[in-house]
XYZ file of C-alpha atoms in Angstrom:
722
model
C 263.884 113.028 74.928
C 262.070 112.488 78.026
C 260.349 109.373 76.910
C 258.628 108.144 80.109
C 256.709 104.840 79.877
C 252.961 104.630 80.571
C 252.165 103.634 84.162
C 250.274 100.418 83.182
C 253.314 99.223 81.135
C 255.327 98.510 84.266
C 255.277 95.741 86.712
C 256.563 94.950 90.190
C 258.766 91.982 90.932
C 260.805 90.639 93.538
C 264.324 89.365 92.894
C 267.749 88.471 94.695
C 270.933 89.892 93.541
C 273.306 87.214 92.455
C 276.258 89.429 91.298
C 276.951 92.847 89.962
C 278.305 92.910 86.501
C 278.789 96.655 86.099
C 278.644 99.834 88.415
C 278.763 103.261 86.946
C 281.463 105.458 88.474
C 279.452 108.654 88.203
C 275.752 107.660 88.720
C 273.460 105.097 90.433
C 273.312 102.955 87.371
C 274.403 99.327 87.645
C 273.753 96.076 85.803
C 272.860 92.994 88.093
C 272.358 89.272 87.541
C 269.328 88.384 89.677
C 267.058 85.328 90.446
C 263.367 86.198 90.442
C 261.724 85.161 93.641
C 258.333 84.418 92.256
C 259.655 82.242 89.422
C 262.613 79.950 89.092
C 264.551 81.976 86.556
C 267.408 84.232 86.264
C 267.099 87.796 84.902
C 269.489 90.621 84.074
C 268.367 93.946 85.694
C 269.596 97.403 85.034
C 268.957 100.841 86.434
C 269.436 102.490 89.860
C 271.069 99.557 91.406
C 274.593 100.684 92.323
C 274.155 100.580 96.072
C 272.851 96.949 96.277
C 275.147 93.765 96.771
C 274.853 90.071 96.186
C 272.266 88.420 98.314
C 270.118 91.452 98.626
C 266.426 90.889 98.077
C 264.722 93.792 96.104
C 261.364 94.945 95.142
C 261.810 96.217 91.448
C 259.474 98.520 89.599
C 260.110 98.470 85.791
C 259.424 96.725 82.602
C 260.900 93.820 80.643
C 262.562 94.734 77.371
C 264.854 93.175 74.881
C 268.312 94.403 73.996
C 269.616 93.628 70.393
C 272.842 92.288 71.777
C 272.301 91.200 75.332
C 268.706 89.830 75.107
C 265.905 90.060 77.584
C 266.345 92.607 80.528
C 264.394 94.197 83.184
C 264.875 97.808 83.036
C 264.449 99.157 86.629
C 262.983 102.487 87.310
C 262.764 102.170 91.075
C 264.362 99.680 93.473
C 264.058 99.049 97.263
C 265.215 96.329 99.712
C 262.693 93.887 101.118
C 262.751 91.907 104.447
C 263.338 88.260 104.075
C 260.862 85.845 105.634
C 262.424 82.309 106.047
C 265.564 81.337 108.039
C 267.777 80.817 104.848
C 266.735 84.233 103.482
C 267.288 85.844 106.821
C 270.788 84.386 107.041
C 271.718 85.624 103.664
C 270.069 88.897 104.436
C 272.180 89.657 107.647
C 275.386 88.242 106.233
C 275.294 90.572 103.076
C 274.355 93.524 105.332
C 278.078 93.313 106.168
C 277.664 94.636 109.801
C 280.987 95.170 111.508
C 281.560 92.361 113.898
C 278.803 90.050 112.670
C 279.922 87.521 110.342
C 278.433 84.167 109.311
C 279.159 82.304 112.717
C 277.409 85.079 114.748
C 274.465 85.114 112.312
C 274.156 81.413 112.755
C 274.051 81.860 116.554
C 271.112 84.263 116.067
C 269.169 81.772 113.879
C 269.870 78.950 116.209
C 268.175 80.838 119.182
C 265.460 82.665 117.330
C 264.828 81.005 113.998
C 262.538 82.803 111.619
C 261.626 85.185 114.416
C 265.187 86.638 114.486
C 264.095 89.853 112.867
C 261.129 90.280 115.071
C 263.383 89.876 118.167
C 265.849 92.449 116.940
C 263.194 94.940 116.251
C 261.082 94.400 119.350
C 263.035 92.725 122.089
C 266.785 93.677 121.267
C 267.723 93.043 124.957
C 267.430 89.336 124.381
C 270.601 89.570 122.154
C 272.728 90.585 125.196
C 272.345 86.866 126.475
C 274.288 85.743 123.516
C 278.097 85.815 123.529
C 279.782 88.307 121.119
C 276.867 90.767 120.836
C 277.688 94.021 122.289
C 275.940 97.447 122.264
C 277.443 98.351 118.915
C 276.334 95.171 117.192
C 272.967 95.218 118.583
C 272.437 98.985 117.635
C 273.521 98.102 113.975
C 271.075 95.325 113.761
C 268.342 97.394 115.125
C 269.022 100.073 112.558
C 268.906 97.426 109.708
C 265.717 95.981 110.736
C 264.194 99.527 111.616
C 264.638 100.435 107.883
C 262.587 97.446 106.723
C 259.801 98.221 109.338
C 259.838 101.993 108.318
C 259.233 100.819 104.760
C 256.196 98.738 105.669
C 254.836 101.525 107.778
C 255.345 104.148 105.004
C 253.780 101.873 102.400
C 250.702 101.336 104.585
C 250.517 105.179 105.085
C 250.526 105.762 101.358
C 247.955 103.161 100.628
C 245.732 104.820 103.210
C 246.110 108.037 101.145
C 244.510 105.900 98.216
C 247.624 106.007 96.280
C 248.312 103.026 93.885
C 251.036 100.426 94.590
C 253.077 101.613 91.722
C 253.149 105.264 92.946
C 253.781 104.227 96.514
C 256.730 102.238 95.385
C 257.912 105.191 93.465
C 257.612 107.330 96.434
C 259.439 105.015 98.774
C 262.301 104.336 96.245
C 262.894 108.168 95.908
C 262.608 109.244 99.392
C 263.054 106.163 101.491
C 262.411 106.866 105.314
C 261.645 110.628 104.621
C 258.665 109.675 102.511
C 255.883 110.180 105.086
C 257.312 113.355 106.515
C 257.867 115.032 103.038
C 254.323 114.071 101.981
C 252.959 115.376 105.199
C 254.903 118.543 104.925
C 253.881 119.315 101.293
C 252.267 116.709 99.191
C 252.726 118.994 96.098
C 256.544 118.816 96.118
C 256.374 115.362 94.894
C 255.042 116.325 91.504
C 258.432 117.244 90.102
C 260.201 114.088 91.356
C 257.713 111.274 90.861
C 256.561 110.282 87.379
C 252.846 110.259 86.957
C 252.161 111.877 90.414
C 249.940 114.727 89.045
C 248.599 117.982 90.571
C 245.268 116.151 90.733
C 246.591 113.364 92.693
C 248.559 115.756 94.868
C 245.272 117.665 95.569
C 243.495 114.605 96.577
C 246.230 113.658 98.857
C 246.197 117.093 100.483
C 242.483 116.790 101.094
C 242.915 113.449 102.744
C 245.702 114.942 104.965
C 243.214 117.753 105.981
C 244.784 120.492 104.120
C 242.664 123.684 103.479
C 242.352 124.920 99.829
C 243.926 128.365 100.624
C 247.432 127.063 101.384
C 250.169 128.919 99.430
C 251.720 125.662 98.659
C 248.622 124.649 96.597
C 248.667 127.857 94.750
C 252.240 127.575 93.909
C 251.813 123.943 92.632
C 248.812 125.046 90.514
C 250.979 127.534 88.770
C 253.536 124.856 87.916
C 250.857 122.470 86.961
C 249.510 124.785 84.370
C 253.053 125.717 83.104
C 253.660 121.902 82.655
C 250.424 121.557 80.765
C 251.512 124.392 78.542
C 254.758 122.645 77.711
C 252.792 119.536 76.785
C 250.789 121.617 74.399
C 253.862 123.010 72.845
C 254.419 126.235 74.558
C 257.794 127.337 76.108
C 256.199 130.023 78.379
C 252.713 131.526 78.911
C 251.567 135.189 78.994
C 251.152 136.200 82.622
C 247.542 136.963 82.400
C 246.706 133.617 80.773
C 248.716 131.773 83.505
C 247.093 133.821 86.459
C 243.602 133.336 84.809
C 243.729 129.494 84.614
C 245.428 129.309 88.030
C 242.813 131.367 89.636
C 240.089 129.457 88.129
C 241.580 126.265 89.778
C 242.299 127.689 93.230
C 239.164 130.022 93.221
C 241.495 133.141 93.815
C 243.301 135.421 91.574
C 244.932 137.188 94.706
C 246.418 134.030 95.826
C 247.573 133.155 92.219
C 249.334 136.513 92.118
C 250.844 136.201 95.488
C 252.123 132.665 94.596
C 253.704 133.899 91.254
C 255.460 136.741 93.000
C 257.060 134.388 95.525
C 258.104 131.869 92.984
C 259.778 134.554 90.981
C 261.575 135.849 94.020
C 262.720 132.240 94.740
C 264.089 131.867 91.306
C 261.862 128.994 90.305
C 259.943 131.091 87.830
C 260.758 134.236 85.951
C 259.266 136.888 83.873
C 260.198 138.320 80.476
C 258.646 141.325 78.708
C 258.081 141.537 75.027
C 255.870 144.049 73.097
C 254.265 145.310 76.325
C 253.304 141.865 77.410
C 254.760 139.892 80.253
C 255.604 136.131 79.855
C 256.178 133.686 82.646
C 258.719 130.872 82.220
C 259.905 128.099 84.434
C 263.578 129.131 85.082
C 265.163 126.026 83.303
C 263.066 126.659 80.258
C 264.070 130.299 80.235
C 267.695 129.277 80.509
C 267.302 126.731 77.581
C 265.771 129.222 75.216
C 268.489 131.832 76.089
C 271.078 129.359 75.504
C 269.867 128.546 72.056
C 269.679 132.232 71.144
C 273.132 132.860 72.313
C 274.721 129.897 70.519
C 272.853 130.917 67.273
C 274.089 134.488 67.632
C 277.590 133.300 67.977
C 277.409 130.924 64.995
C 275.774 133.552 62.694
C 278.356 136.236 63.556
C 281.472 133.884 63.063
C 283.109 133.830 59.676
C 283.453 130.769 57.655
C 285.877 129.913 55.020
C 284.274 130.693 51.572
C 283.921 127.646 49.361
C 284.535 127.993 45.703
C 282.418 126.239 43.343
C 281.467 126.148 39.615
C 277.713 126.283 39.151
C 277.809 124.598 35.679
C 279.859 121.855 37.071
C 277.508 121.153 39.890
C 274.494 121.192 37.578
C 276.111 118.668 35.244
C 277.101 116.500 38.134
C 273.597 116.471 39.614
C 271.961 116.483 36.001
C 269.792 119.433 37.020
C 269.183 123.153 36.131
C 269.001 125.245 39.244
C 266.457 128.073 39.630
C 267.619 131.403 40.890
C 266.746 130.713 44.542
C 268.417 127.220 44.394
C 271.540 128.880 43.015
C 271.265 131.458 46.008
C 271.124 128.686 48.398
C 274.539 127.485 47.111
C 276.049 130.799 47.346
C 274.867 131.331 50.884
C 275.920 127.911 52.147
C 279.336 128.621 50.327
C 280.130 131.455 52.844
C 277.833 131.318 55.832
C 278.093 129.191 59.008
C 274.364 128.691 59.293
C 271.564 128.604 56.632
C 267.809 128.040 56.656
C 266.449 126.460 53.525
C 262.698 126.371 53.256
C 259.935 125.837 50.793
C 256.688 123.968 50.240
C 256.026 120.746 48.015
C 257.447 121.039 44.450
C 259.851 123.845 45.120
C 262.897 121.767 44.712
C 264.338 121.312 48.263
C 265.681 117.801 47.513
C 267.312 119.074 44.394
C 268.893 121.963 46.313
C 270.197 119.628 48.940
C 271.809 117.503 46.378
C 273.492 120.355 44.799
C 274.689 121.335 48.322
C 276.231 117.995 48.888
C 278.022 117.987 45.410
C 279.606 121.324 46.470
C 280.762 119.885 49.934
C 281.904 116.767 48.246
C 284.136 118.826 45.877
C 285.790 120.197 49.026
C 286.075 116.817 50.486
C 284.038 118.090 53.630
C 282.692 115.467 56.108
C 278.815 115.987 56.015
C 276.438 114.609 58.364
C 272.905 114.147 57.352
C 270.057 113.703 59.904
C 266.391 114.106 60.581
C 264.148 114.010 63.620
C 262.563 110.542 62.975
C 263.673 107.299 61.445
C 261.232 107.793 58.624
C 262.403 111.093 57.645
C 266.088 109.898 57.973
C 265.269 107.007 55.681
C 263.563 109.215 53.095
C 266.479 111.791 53.243
C 268.874 108.817 52.713
C 266.796 107.597 49.618
C 266.597 110.965 48.103
C 270.258 111.981 48.473
C 271.844 108.516 48.087
C 273.859 109.313 51.353
C 273.699 107.918 54.679
C 271.148 109.807 57.008
C 270.588 109.203 60.784
C 268.085 110.216 63.324
C 269.348 113.286 65.400
C 269.353 110.988 68.365
C 271.578 108.514 66.739
C 273.791 111.451 65.350
C 274.286 112.608 68.799
C 274.713 109.108 70.302
C 271.802 109.004 72.505
C 272.160 106.622 75.608
C 268.692 105.435 76.563
C 269.785 103.945 79.908
C 271.199 107.369 80.880
C 268.701 109.487 79.109
C 271.460 111.644 77.764
C 273.617 112.267 74.689
C 277.213 111.250 74.449
C 277.758 114.100 71.976
C 277.838 117.543 73.544
C 280.102 120.487 74.295
C 282.819 118.251 75.756
C 282.658 115.592 73.031
C 281.392 117.458 69.786
C 280.559 115.880 66.384
C 283.446 115.217 64.249
C 282.314 116.790 60.848
C 282.377 119.904 58.793
C 278.761 120.213 57.945
C 275.657 119.233 59.583
C 272.368 119.214 57.452
C 269.024 118.573 59.304
C 265.861 117.732 57.330
C 262.184 118.177 58.462
C 263.346 120.730 60.697
C 259.721 121.804 61.774
C 259.644 118.663 63.834
C 262.501 119.504 66.084
C 261.594 120.679 69.649
C 263.532 122.962 72.032
C 265.275 120.048 73.858
C 266.415 118.252 70.796
C 267.679 121.674 69.178
C 269.541 122.479 72.328
C 271.357 119.168 72.340
C 272.258 119.549 68.661
C 273.671 123.128 69.169
C 275.811 121.984 72.126
C 277.349 118.994 70.020
C 278.156 121.310 66.846
C 281.960 121.883 66.206
C 282.668 125.531 66.391
C 283.622 125.818 62.675
C 281.137 123.357 61.284
C 278.232 124.714 58.959
C 274.645 124.019 59.884
C 272.089 123.851 57.292
C 268.378 123.438 58.366
C 265.801 122.429 55.684
C 262.166 122.236 56.147
C 258.753 123.489 55.335
C 257.426 126.241 57.738
C 253.903 125.375 56.924
C 254.125 121.894 58.230
C 252.958 120.965 61.853
C 255.223 122.150 64.685
C 257.205 119.622 66.785
C 255.147 117.394 69.373
C 257.487 118.733 72.087
C 257.587 122.289 73.331
C 258.771 125.148 70.961
C 258.498 126.275 67.427
C 262.176 126.290 66.590
C 262.153 126.427 62.740
C 259.283 128.941 62.471
C 260.890 131.161 64.988
C 264.353 131.093 63.308
C 262.671 131.962 59.846
C 260.668 134.889 61.178
C 263.501 136.337 63.386
C 265.369 137.653 60.188
C 268.466 137.082 62.197
C 269.671 133.852 60.333
C 270.596 133.679 56.684
C 267.820 132.023 54.864
C 266.766 131.027 51.356
C 263.064 130.558 50.533
C 262.374 128.290 47.544
C 258.987 129.586 46.172
C 259.027 128.634 42.605
C 256.794 125.621 41.746
C 258.640 123.566 39.042
C 256.581 122.538 35.958
C 256.405 118.892 36.872
C 255.003 119.846 40.284
C 252.501 122.363 38.723
C 250.884 119.498 37.027
C 250.122 117.778 40.190
C 246.742 118.572 41.820
C 248.090 117.317 45.156
C 250.690 120.201 45.130
C 248.095 122.633 43.717
C 245.635 121.865 46.386
C 248.281 121.930 49.133
C 248.969 125.532 48.258
C 245.186 126.242 47.930
C 244.673 125.015 51.350
C 247.452 127.269 52.681
C 245.739 130.246 51.050
C 242.376 129.412 52.031
C 241.105 128.787 48.395
C 238.520 126.194 47.149
C 240.191 122.697 46.285
C 240.164 121.607 42.604
C 239.806 118.203 41.078
C 239.872 118.550 37.332
C 240.350 115.897 34.743
C 244.040 115.041 34.300
C 245.934 112.620 31.900
C 246.249 109.752 32.320
C 244.539 109.950 35.821
C 243.854 112.629 38.431
C 245.865 112.429 41.538
C 243.497 114.303 43.867
C 239.856 113.544 44.601
C 237.139 114.821 47.038
C 234.397 112.147 47.918
C 231.313 113.292 49.681
C 230.045 111.467 52.734
C 226.647 111.811 54.487
C 228.162 111.495 57.995
C 231.252 110.008 59.753
C 229.780 106.363 59.769
C 229.206 106.693 55.969
C 232.695 108.075 55.486
C 234.221 105.109 57.248
C 232.273 102.697 54.981
C 233.620 104.666 51.859
C 237.234 104.356 53.191
C 236.961 100.646 53.379
C 235.507 100.537 49.774
C 238.370 102.695 48.509
C 241.056 100.647 50.206
C 239.708 97.209 49.273
C 238.330 97.768 45.673
C 238.213 101.232 44.120
C 241.768 102.384 44.466
C 243.452 99.000 43.488
C 241.031 98.533 40.575
C 241.383 101.992 38.993
C 244.819 103.062 40.008
C 246.579 99.754 40.436
C 247.783 100.734 43.818
C 247.861 97.820 46.316
C 246.073 98.135 49.704
C 249.475 97.798 51.360
C 250.606 101.044 49.827
C 247.388 102.944 50.774
C 247.705 104.873 54.228
C 244.607 106.284 55.983
C 245.700 109.597 57.815
C 243.178 110.989 60.205
C 243.057 113.862 62.698
C 242.085 111.862 65.705
C 242.059 108.521 67.170
C 238.326 108.475 68.379
C 235.212 108.090 66.468
C 233.955 106.272 63.454
C 236.843 107.801 61.307
C 239.385 107.784 64.084
C 242.516 105.736 63.770
C 241.437 103.259 66.487
C 238.140 102.205 64.850
C 239.487 102.345 61.341
C 242.412 99.998 62.269
C 239.984 97.427 63.532
C 237.840 97.623 60.551
C 240.730 97.554 58.008
C 242.316 94.657 59.859
C 239.170 92.588 59.482
C 238.828 93.657 55.835
C 242.470 93.079 54.774
C 243.957 90.401 57.174
C 241.042 88.614 58.722
C 242.867 85.216 58.261
C 246.146 86.277 59.839
C 247.272 84.234 62.914
C 247.117 85.972 66.156
C 250.570 86.758 67.609
C 249.255 85.580 71.054
C 245.923 84.914 72.708
C 245.396 88.324 74.306
C 246.948 90.408 71.371
C 244.835 92.224 68.681
C 247.823 91.974 66.393
C 248.048 89.329 63.659
C 250.759 87.988 61.253
C 250.463 90.078 58.130
C 249.272 93.164 59.970
C 250.753 96.781 59.254
C 252.082 97.994 62.497
C 253.613 101.152 63.920
C 256.256 101.568 66.568
C 254.956 103.670 69.513
C 258.275 104.834 71.051
C 261.882 104.906 70.247
C 263.583 101.479 70.439
C 267.149 102.703 70.354
C 268.796 99.157 70.797
C 266.930 97.896 67.641
C 267.371 101.158 65.720
C 263.563 101.395 65.390
C 261.912 104.780 66.147
C 258.434 106.268 66.996
C 256.292 106.306 64.043
C 258.300 103.671 61.924
C 255.849 101.241 60.171
C 256.423 97.695 59.341
C 254.679 94.311 58.584
C 254.424 91.361 61.001
C 256.035 88.398 58.949
C 255.790 85.662 61.661
C 255.187 85.061 65.255
C 256.987 83.135 67.996
C 256.504 82.473 71.715
C 254.057 85.417 72.130
C 256.308 87.690 70.289
C 256.668 88.708 66.605
C 259.098 89.461 63.904
C 258.437 92.699 61.930
C 259.833 93.798 58.580
C 260.533 97.627 58.587
C 261.264 97.925 54.843
C 264.072 95.368 54.877
C 265.252 95.899 58.469
C 264.003 92.814 60.451
C 263.424 93.250 64.116
C 262.425 90.577 66.636
C 259.892 91.515 69.440
C 259.557 89.400 72.511
C 256.156 89.279 74.200
C 257.514 91.666 76.751
C 258.058 94.470 74.282
C 255.023 93.753 71.983
C 253.470 96.734 73.767
C 255.567 99.007 71.473
C 253.585 98.053 68.444
C 250.149 99.147 67.273
C 248.037 98.566 64.272
C 248.850 101.142 61.473
C 246.445 100.697 58.605
C 245.308 104.262 59.807
C 247.461 106.623 61.802
C 247.050 110.258 63.084
C 248.409 113.031 60.986
C 250.876 113.940 63.721
C 252.261 110.376 63.289
C 252.548 110.642 59.544
C 254.667 113.776 59.667
C 258.043 113.057 57.845
C 256.604 110.302 55.807
C 255.300 109.956 52.288
C 252.887 107.087 50.867
C 252.004 106.226 47.465
C 248.280 106.864 48.280
C 246.781 108.693 51.201
C 242.982 108.764 52.336
C 242.086 111.604 54.679
C 238.698 111.684 56.404
C 237.530 115.244 57.078
C 234.286 114.973 59.114
C 232.387 116.823 61.920
C 233.267 114.299 64.510
C 236.801 115.708 64.457
C 235.747 119.334 64.533
C 238.102 120.497 67.081
C 241.134 119.364 65.136
C 240.027 120.532 61.547
C 242.763 123.078 60.996
C 244.596 124.400 57.871
C 248.142 123.368 58.881
C 246.830 119.911 59.953
C 245.042 119.275 56.490
C 248.125 120.798 54.561
C 250.386 118.276 56.343
C 248.013 115.343 55.633
C 247.711 116.161 51.930
C 251.475 116.610 51.332
C 252.102 113.079 52.596
C 250.652 111.682 49.356
C 253.051 110.842 46.389
C 250.651 109.425 43.710
C 247.120 109.876 45.073
C 245.266 111.837 47.735
C 241.589 111.236 48.453
C 239.594 113.405 50.881
C 236.434 111.710 52.253
C 234.549 114.746 53.467
C 231.270 116.368 54.415
C 231.294 119.969 52.888
C 231.028 121.742 56.312
C 233.893 119.948 57.715
C 236.140 120.581 54.833
C 235.340 124.224 54.656
C 236.270 124.495 58.421
C 239.659 122.713 57.943
C 240.660 124.978 54.990
C 239.461 128.213 56.725
C 240.517 127.570 60.229
C 244.034 128.961 60.357
C 244.151 130.062 64.022
C 245.765 126.765 65.108
C 248.919 125.622 66.964
C 249.781 129.144 68.221
C 252.696 128.643 70.552
C 254.149 131.010 73.055
C 257.870 131.273 72.666
C 260.171 134.257 72.564
C 263.135 132.638 70.768
C 262.711 135.115 67.789
C 262.550 137.962 70.146
C 265.702 136.903 71.918
C 267.608 136.667 68.652
C 266.480 140.172 67.872
C 267.350 141.140 71.483
C 263.824 142.581 72.010
C 262.976 140.664 75.005
C 263.585 142.282 78.460
C 263.882 140.987 81.909
C 261.059 142.096 84.197
C 262.283 143.801 87.447
C 260.943 142.221 90.621
């Protein structure tokens, strides 16, 4: 949910407020019409602008974006007032400051006497103002304070530059702390880490050294603890074993004793906390501990509450869906008819989609309002296609407001429905699941569908896995592979991967759907992939290049997504017209959305084709949904002939090629390969070296995540006495 833009996507501009079109009543958010000072053009700016007024000249840090309804906007992350330089600007500045007793006529008197030096006189020789009629001690002090604020900003910015901080970071710091910036950073440069985006521990450490701090300061030790916990969250953990946290912190600050003392102080202050499970102590940031506990409590309440039993006729549902349900599928119907929460899990070919259709038939018979959702736009689209019903992203279901970075739906404004069914549940992290649980109506049924063997969420947590293994939530496991699925070598090999067995590629009628092709090395593998896409697959399987997706473990290397995209673009779309001179994107390219674009209903990982260009921007066809991109938001797109396995999760493609080579050694893991193989519908080809494939199949100690949600549900976790 916290979707922060990369630092180099932002720019700093200067603009003057023309008028304010909207001010929030409960936040700093406002929308303003402005004139850019470096160009003769009007812009709409939105962000933390509530306290500014018409005529104010501002330094704005942010990025240009395009709203589907309102057009080009500048989304402001930080804003601060700037001092004017010429007489006209000084006049407007002083008038709009609205200092009591100083209106337009008195401002004109100042300018008549001091001209463009008016602000310098106010700051350095304020006694000269006493010679002008109407300027008493109160008015002079107010003018001094106004100018002093601008002088302070310039002094603080110079101080921050001397500490070797970038202009963007310096602007962020000033906009956050204003005149307190210098004193705060001198008091403790590490405190800024939590408040300032992209101000990392390493940057704080460098600042501390330039300020003359010694390495044994307790503030540094405490910051190192938080730094390693934050890195753990980025890797998917919700907490860390105490010994692990102390070990990595001690390595960084060269003292285990100081690390232990810092942890003790942080726990006593309430910033961190310890929890015990199976004779091991785990350390949480307190907000993460509260979030995990909140989820456990809400699940416990939901599981214990009684739901009205729904009657159904199994034969009637089978006839309605034109299916014959297996025993486990019928059990899922029975459980969903009487439970308020149900986990439905199974691998490929076990009939999850069929079971979901049967569930929807039962709910429809009782005229229940069912909401279908999935974590990504791709997964939601696939759920809609397989069920014939509307499906949304979870963000859209909960009415996410990107400007406020919050959900409209929650405890005070819950969803209006009887059933919520979430697909691809393994992709849901702790933050999104907590938001979903808050928005659920008390009496609504919750059905969570997924494959426990898929990769876990990108964000922290392992929610679906923890729920499944907790044995506290009703669940149905679909483990029967149906005959049609048994005839697919894709599905057979997916299960062989899970069980660490050799892969098979036997003759099939009319054609096999799974192949292993040996490569001498990574460079040779990249050449084979190009041949497969351009000639061999289209000629033999009549699958067009546009329906072939390369899925790779990493971005780097000969078989990484970055280089493969360049080679495949040259191979498949060399004559496409460049979108703009500086761009590597061309008309006809397959592209991927890199971040959620809520205004356009396009989401991270969605794939489309550039169908035309205009004025440095492009028009992209996302499977029938046409989206316009201006030059300011083209950074949201990247080439997608090849993509990472993580980015492919939740999608399926007619044909998939997967390089499995030594250059990706650290990422060759069983669950990663399983996820990649299960993305293919008609054809999967592994381009491999034997040693790399063996490692990928046998290496199962991957994606371990430290969470205690399952233990909380079983009430096996204990608070550690301090």
